[in-house]
PDB file of C-alpha atoms in Angstrom:
ATOM      1  CA  MET A 480      68.447 125.297 -24.255  1.00 74.00           C
ATOM      2  CA  GLY A 481      68.037 123.492 -27.560  1.00 84.00           C
ATOM      3  CA  LEU A 482      70.593 122.987 -30.319  1.00 87.00           C
ATOM      4  CA  PHE A 483      69.064 125.696 -32.522  1.00 90.00           C
ATOM      5  CA  GLU A 484      69.088 128.229 -29.676  1.00 88.00           C
ATOM      6  CA  LEU A 485      72.682 127.300 -28.843  1.00 91.00           C
ATOM      7  CA  PHE A 486      73.667 127.732 -32.488  1.00 93.00           C
ATOM      8  CA  VAL A 487      72.016 131.155 -32.676  1.00 90.00           C
ATOM      9  CA  LEU A 488      73.692 132.137 -29.402  1.00 90.00           C
ATOM     10  CA  ALA A 489      77.069 130.910 -30.665  1.00 93.00           C
ATOM     11  CA  VAL A 490      76.696 132.914 -33.871  1.00 92.00           C
ATOM     12  CA  GLY A 491      75.688 135.988 -31.876  1.00 87.00           C
ATOM     13  CA  LEU A 492      78.687 135.626 -29.568  1.00 87.00           C
ATOM     14  CA  SER A 493      81.053 135.081 -32.478  1.00 91.00           C
ATOM     15  CA  MET A 494      80.122 138.311 -34.254  1.00 85.00           C
ATOM     16  CA  ASP A 495      82.672 140.425 -32.352  1.00 80.00           C
ATOM     17  CA  ALA A 496      85.397 137.922 -33.213  1.00 87.00           C
ATOM     18  CA  PHE A 497      84.127 137.817 -36.794  1.00 89.00           C
ATOM     19  CA  ALA A 498      84.271 141.612 -37.048  1.00 82.00           C
ATOM     20  CA  VAL A 499      87.826 141.736 -35.679  1.00 82.00           C
ATOM     21  CA  SER A 500      88.798 138.908 -38.038  1.00 88.00           C
ATOM     22  CA  VAL A 501      87.400 140.861 -40.982  1.00 82.00           C
ATOM     23  CA  CYS A 502      89.600 143.785 -39.921  1.00 78.00           C
ATOM     24  CA  LYS A 503      92.616 141.482 -39.635  1.00 83.00           C
ATOM     25  CA  GLY A 504      91.964 140.129 -43.111  1.00 84.00           C
ATOM     26  CA  LEU A 505      91.662 143.660 -44.447  1.00 78.00           C
ATOM     27  CA  SER A 506      94.909 144.725 -42.757  1.00 77.00           C
ATOM     28  CA  LEU A 507      96.799 141.646 -43.888  1.00 81.00           C
ATOM     29  CA  GLY A 508      95.718 141.909 -47.516  1.00 73.00           C
ATOM     30  CA  LYS A 509      97.135 138.665 -48.837  1.00 84.00           C
ATOM     31  CA  ILE A 510      96.310 135.872 -46.428  1.00 89.00           C
ATOM     32  CA  ASN A 511      96.915 132.139 -46.173  1.00 92.00           C
ATOM     33  CA  TRP A 512      95.397 129.268 -44.200  1.00 94.00           C
ATOM     34  CA  LYS A 513      97.715 129.972 -41.243  1.00 95.00           C
ATOM     35  CA  HIS A 514      96.185 133.429 -40.772  1.00 94.00           C
ATOM     36  CA  MET A 515      92.707 131.926 -40.834  1.00 95.00           C
ATOM     37  CA  ALA A 516      93.652 129.110 -38.422  1.00 96.00           C
ATOM     38  CA  THR A 517      95.414 131.519 -36.048  1.00 96.00           C
ATOM     39  CA  ALA A 518      92.378 133.786 -35.790  1.00 96.00           C
ATOM     40  CA  GLY A 519      90.046 130.798 -35.476  1.00 96.00           C
ATOM     41  CA  LEU A 520      92.077 129.157 -32.712  1.00 97.00           C
ATOM     42  CA  TRP A 521      92.558 132.314 -30.647  1.00 97.00           C
ATOM     43  CA  PHE A 522      88.983 133.535 -30.912  1.00 97.00           C
ATOM     44  CA  GLY A 523      87.324 130.106 -30.843  1.00 97.00           C
ATOM     45  CA  GLY A 524      89.472 129.016 -27.901  1.00 97.00           C
ATOM     46  CA  PHE A 525      88.636 132.058 -25.813  1.00 96.00           C
ATOM     47  CA  GLN A 526      84.948 131.982 -26.763  1.00 96.00           C
ATOM     48  CA  ALA A 527      84.924 128.435 -25.352  1.00 97.00           C
ATOM     49  CA  LEU A 528      87.080 129.170 -22.295  1.00 97.00           C
ATOM     50  CA  MET A 529      85.253 132.264 -21.054  1.00 94.00           C
ATOM     51  CA  PRO A 530      81.778 130.669 -20.757  1.00 95.00           C
ATOM     52  CA  LEU A 531      83.390 127.820 -18.820  1.00 96.00           C
ATOM     53  CA  ILE A 532      84.914 130.305 -16.355  1.00 94.00           C
ATOM     54  CA  GLY A 533      81.580 132.138 -16.086  1.00 92.00           C
ATOM     55  CA  TYR A 534      79.725 128.869 -15.613  1.00 93.00           C
ATOM     56  CA  LEU A 535      82.024 127.709 -12.829  1.00 92.00           C
ATOM     57  CA  GLY A 536      81.664 131.065 -11.073  1.00 88.00           C
ATOM     58  CA  GLY A 537      77.915 131.188 -11.667  1.00 85.00           C
ATOM     59  CA  ARG A 538      77.331 127.704 -10.263  1.00 82.00           C
ATOM     60  CA  TYR A 539      78.480 128.999  -6.914  1.00 79.00           C
ATOM     61  CA  PHE A 540      75.557 131.435  -6.836  1.00 74.00           C
ATOM     62  CA  THR A 541      72.810 129.485  -8.617  1.00 66.00           C
ATOM     63  CA  ASP A 542      71.244 127.944  -5.536  1.00 65.00           C
ATOM     64  CA  MET A 543      70.885 131.379  -3.952  1.00 69.00           C
ATOM     65  CA  ILE A 544      69.108 132.996  -6.911  1.00 65.00           C
ATOM     66  CA  THR A 545      67.526 130.206  -8.990  1.00 63.00           C
ATOM     67  CA  HIS A 546      64.095 131.822  -8.687  1.00 71.00           C
ATOM     68  CA  TYR A 547      65.376 134.928 -10.511  1.00 73.00           C
ATOM     69  CA  ALA A 548      67.610 133.147 -13.050  1.00 69.00           C
ATOM     70  CA  HIS A 549      65.481 134.110 -16.075  1.00 75.00           C
ATOM     71  CA  TRP A 550      65.595 137.796 -15.054  1.00 83.00           C
ATOM     72  CA  ILE A 551      69.363 137.643 -14.558  1.00 74.00           C
ATOM     73  CA  ALA A 552      69.883 135.860 -17.889  1.00 72.00           C
ATOM     74  CA  PHE A 553      67.685 138.428 -19.616  1.00 81.00           C
ATOM     75  CA  ALA A 554      69.499 141.375 -18.002  1.00 83.00           C
ATOM     76  CA  LEU A 555      72.951 140.007 -18.863  1.00 74.00           C
ATOM     77  CA  LEU A 556      72.068 139.203 -22.471  1.00 74.00           C
ATOM     78  CA  LEU A 557      70.261 142.524 -22.893  1.00 83.00           C
ATOM     79  CA  PHE A 558      73.278 144.417 -21.562  1.00 81.00           C
ATOM     80  CA  ILE A 559      75.751 142.470 -23.717  1.00 73.00           C
ATOM     81  CA  GLY A 560      73.560 142.736 -26.821  1.00 74.00           C
ATOM     82  CA  ALA A 561      72.927 146.460 -26.331  1.00 83.00           C
ATOM     83  CA  SER A 562      76.663 147.064 -25.888  1.00 78.00           C
ATOM     84  CA  ILE A 563      77.421 145.245 -29.124  1.00 72.00           C
ATOM     85  CA  VAL A 564      74.656 147.129 -30.985  1.00 81.00           C
ATOM     86  CA  LYS A 565      76.005 150.434 -29.656  1.00 84.00           C
ATOM     87  CA  GLU A 566      79.520 149.464 -30.710  1.00 76.00           C
ATOM     88  CA  SER A 567      78.267 148.710 -34.229  1.00 76.00           C
ATOM     89  CA  PHE A 568      77.265 152.363 -34.638  1.00 83.00           C
ATOM     90  CA  GLY A 569      80.519 153.646 -33.164  1.00 76.00           C
ATOM     91  CA  GLU A 570      83.638 154.941 -34.785  1.00 69.00           C
ATOM     92  CA  GLU A 571      85.697 152.481 -36.797  1.00 60.00           C
ATOM     93  CA  GLU A 572      88.834 151.391 -34.947  1.00 56.00           C
ATOM     94  CA  GLU A 573      92.235 151.152 -36.538  1.00 57.00           C
ATOM     95  CA  MET A 574      93.346 147.561 -36.825  1.00 57.00           C
ATOM     96  CA  ASP A 575      96.820 146.335 -37.639  1.00 61.00           C
ATOM     97  CA  GLY A 576      97.573 143.046 -39.321  1.00 69.00           C
ATOM     98  CA  SER A 577      99.723 141.640 -36.512  1.00 78.00           C
ATOM     99  CA  MET A 578      99.028 138.016 -35.672  1.00 87.00           C
ATOM    100  CA  ALA A 579     101.569 138.020 -32.813  1.00 87.00           C
ATOM    101  CA  ALA A 580     100.522 136.073 -29.708  1.00 92.00           C
ATOM    102  CA  ARG A 581     100.385 139.189 -27.493  1.00 87.00           C
ATOM    103  CA  ASP A 582      98.128 141.054 -29.924  1.00 86.00           C
ATOM    104  CA  MET A 583      95.875 138.068 -30.534  1.00 91.00           C
ATOM    105  CA  PHE A 584      95.605 137.357 -26.794  1.00 92.00           C
ATOM    106  CA  ILE A 585      94.397 140.898 -26.105  1.00 87.00           C
ATOM    107  CA  LEU A 586      91.870 140.747 -28.948  1.00 85.00           C
ATOM    108  CA  ALA A 587      90.672 137.274 -27.942  1.00 90.00           C
ATOM    109  CA  VAL A 588      90.047 138.373 -24.363  1.00 88.00           C
ATOM    110  CA  ALA A 589      88.367 141.609 -25.473  1.00 83.00           C
ATOM    111  CA  THR A 590      86.008 139.838 -27.868  1.00 83.00           C
ATOM    112  CA  SER A 591      85.079 137.096 -25.397  1.00 85.00           C
ATOM    113  CA  ILE A 592      84.185 139.094 -22.284  1.00 81.00           C
ATOM    114  CA  ASP A 593      80.519 138.814 -23.251  1.00 80.00           C
ATOM    115  CA  ALA A 594      80.932 135.024 -23.371  1.00 87.00           C
ATOM    116  CA  LEU A 595      81.973 135.113 -19.708  1.00 86.00           C
ATOM    117  CA  ALA A 596      78.599 136.587 -18.775  1.00 83.00           C
ATOM    118  CA  VAL A 597      76.841 134.044 -20.991  1.00 88.00           C
ATOM    119  CA  GLY A 598      78.638 131.325 -19.020  1.00 91.00           C
ATOM    120  CA  VAL A 599      77.102 132.703 -15.825  1.00 87.00           C
ATOM    121  CA  THR A 600      73.728 132.566 -17.575  1.00 85.00           C
ATOM    122  CA  PHE A 601      74.414 128.929 -18.531  1.00 91.00           C
ATOM    123  CA  ALA A 602      74.937 128.106 -14.844  1.00 88.00           C
ATOM    124  CA  PHE A 603      71.561 129.627 -13.938  1.00 82.00           C
ATOM    125  CA  LEU A 604      69.837 127.758 -16.759  1.00 85.00           C
ATOM    126  CA  LYS A 605      71.664 124.491 -15.941  1.00 85.00           C
ATOM    127  CA  VAL A 606      73.000 124.096 -19.492  1.00 90.00           C
ATOM    128  CA  ALA A 607      75.260 121.094 -20.214  1.00 93.00           C
ATOM    129  CA  ILE A 608      78.443 123.161 -20.307  1.00 95.00           C
ATOM    130  CA  ILE A 609      80.959 120.918 -22.106  1.00 96.00           C
ATOM    131  CA  PRO A 610      78.891 120.388 -25.287  1.00 95.00           C
ATOM    132  CA  ALA A 611      77.841 124.062 -25.190  1.00 95.00           C
ATOM    133  CA  ILE A 612      81.366 125.481 -24.966  1.00 96.00           C
ATOM    134  CA  CYS A 613      82.667 123.057 -27.597  1.00 96.00           C
ATOM    135  CA  PHE A 614      79.880 124.120 -29.923  1.00 96.00           C
ATOM    136  CA  ILE A 615      80.493 127.837 -29.266  1.00 96.00           C
ATOM    137  CA  GLY A 616      84.233 127.352 -29.808  1.00 97.00           C
ATOM    138  CA  VAL A 617      83.754 125.558 -33.121  1.00 97.00           C
ATOM    139  CA  VAL A 618      81.220 128.088 -34.418  1.00 97.00           C
ATOM    140  CA  THR A 619      83.524 130.965 -33.446  1.00 97.00           C
ATOM    141  CA  PHE A 620      86.502 129.208 -35.043  1.00 98.00           C
ATOM    142  CA  VAL A 621      84.630 128.897 -38.330  1.00 97.00           C
ATOM    143  CA  CYS A 622      83.279 132.470 -38.206  1.00 95.00           C
ATOM    144  CA  SER A 623      86.703 133.907 -37.348  1.00 96.00           C
ATOM    145  CA  ALA A 624      88.549 131.956 -40.021  1.00 96.00           C
ATOM    146  CA  ALA A 625      85.907 132.973 -42.556  1.00 95.00           C
ATOM    147  CA  GLY A 626      86.126 136.572 -41.315  1.00 91.00           C
ATOM    148  CA  VAL A 627      89.837 136.761 -42.124  1.00 92.00           C
ATOM    149  CA  LYS A 628      89.130 135.503 -45.639  1.00 92.00           C
ATOM    150  CA  ILE A 629      86.150 137.808 -46.123  1.00 88.00           C
ATOM    151  CA  GLY A 630      88.156 140.766 -44.825  1.00 84.00           C
ATOM    152  CA  SER A 631      90.908 140.093 -47.313  1.00 84.00           C
ATOM    153  CA  LEU A 632      88.331 139.973 -50.106  1.00 83.00           C
ATOM    154  CA  PHE A 633      85.742 142.611 -49.189  1.00 74.00           C
ATOM    155  CA  GLY A 634      87.185 144.821 -46.486  1.00 58.00           C
ATOM    156  CA  MET A 635      85.256 146.732 -43.808  1.00 57.00           C
ATOM    157  CA  LYS A 636      81.924 146.757 -45.626  1.00 60.00           C
ATOM    158  CA  TYR A 637      80.250 144.174 -43.346  1.00 62.00           C
ATOM    159  CA  LYS A 638      81.948 144.770 -39.963  1.00 62.00           C
ATOM    160  CA  SER A 639      79.302 146.997 -38.369  1.00 70.00           C
ATOM    161  CA  LYS A 640      76.454 144.948 -39.852  1.00 73.00           C
ATOM    162  CA  ALA A 641      77.887 141.772 -38.299  1.00 68.00           C
ATOM    163  CA  GLU A 642      78.198 143.431 -34.890  1.00 69.00           C
ATOM    164  CA  LEU A 643      74.657 144.830 -35.112  1.00 76.00           C
ATOM    165  CA  CYS A 644      73.264 141.417 -36.037  1.00 74.00           C
ATOM    166  CA  GLY A 645      75.160 139.704 -33.197  1.00 67.00           C
ATOM    167  CA  GLY A 646      73.875 142.216 -30.633  1.00 72.00           C
ATOM    168  CA  ILE A 647      70.276 141.857 -31.769  1.00 81.00           C
ATOM    169  CA  ILE A 648      70.540 138.056 -31.626  1.00 76.00           C
ATOM    170  CA  LEU A 649      71.743 138.179 -28.007  1.00 70.00           C
ATOM    171  CA  ILE A 650      68.925 140.551 -27.012  1.00 82.00           C
ATOM    172  CA  LEU A 651      66.318 138.294 -28.640  1.00 81.00           C
ATOM    173  CA  ILE A 652      67.686 135.189 -26.913  1.00 75.00           C
ATOM    174  CA  GLY A 653      67.561 137.052 -23.580  1.00 76.00           C
ATOM    175  CA  LEU A 654      63.953 138.050 -24.250  1.00 85.00           C
ATOM    176  CA  LYS A 655      63.041 134.450 -25.115  1.00 81.00           C
ATOM    177  CA  ILE A 656      64.626 133.183 -21.870  1.00 75.00           C
ATOM    178  CA  LEU A 657      62.694 135.798 -19.882  1.00 83.00           C
ATOM    179  CA  LEU A 658      59.382 134.957 -21.552  1.00 86.00           C
ATOM    180  CA  GLU A 659      59.951 131.230 -20.947  1.00 80.00           C
ATOM    181  CA  GLY A 660      60.851 131.905 -17.311  1.00 79.00           C
ATOM    182  CA  LEU A 661      57.673 133.922 -16.830  1.00 86.00           C
ATOM    183  CA  GLY A 662      55.612 131.143 -18.407  1.00 85.00           C
ATOM    184  CA  ILE A 663      54.539 133.225 -21.405  1.00 89.00           C
ATOM    185  CA  LEU A 664      56.359 130.947 -23.879  1.00 77.00           C
ATOM    186  CA  ALA A 665      56.348 127.197 -23.434  1.00 66.00           C
TER     187      ALA A 665
END
């Protein structure tokens, strides 16, 4: 997986965290750098941690199913992407402005579950995990911090569009992995 693909994947994964951050910014109204850093650290940290956990779990199974890795990666990314796309058309959730550790922990876990499955995919594809999770964490940090600011300025206008875009990106990356695995793309 190249740097561009990893960047696109990181942006796609960060869209849930971005959308929640936009809602936080909207709920908070007046924000400061601490709000942005808090969202960035929680979401970026969990978006980096979850792929690592998935990778470590996935490595256990890679030798057994290496021949089918591209199909598994495609299926996981398709499922995650389709779920995010579906969510983008769903009902808007109520979001409070609390930045308390308990609330942020729950949101960080909820928005990074898809990253866990991507970590399993990384194990099948033999991705260098440390640079990948650092990159994903940093991209999510930036997107989340920016989301809080954007939410405080613009509100909910872009939440569903961000989720839709993130879901489509994940589906396209899954399709690319499948086509490469089948030898259709070089």
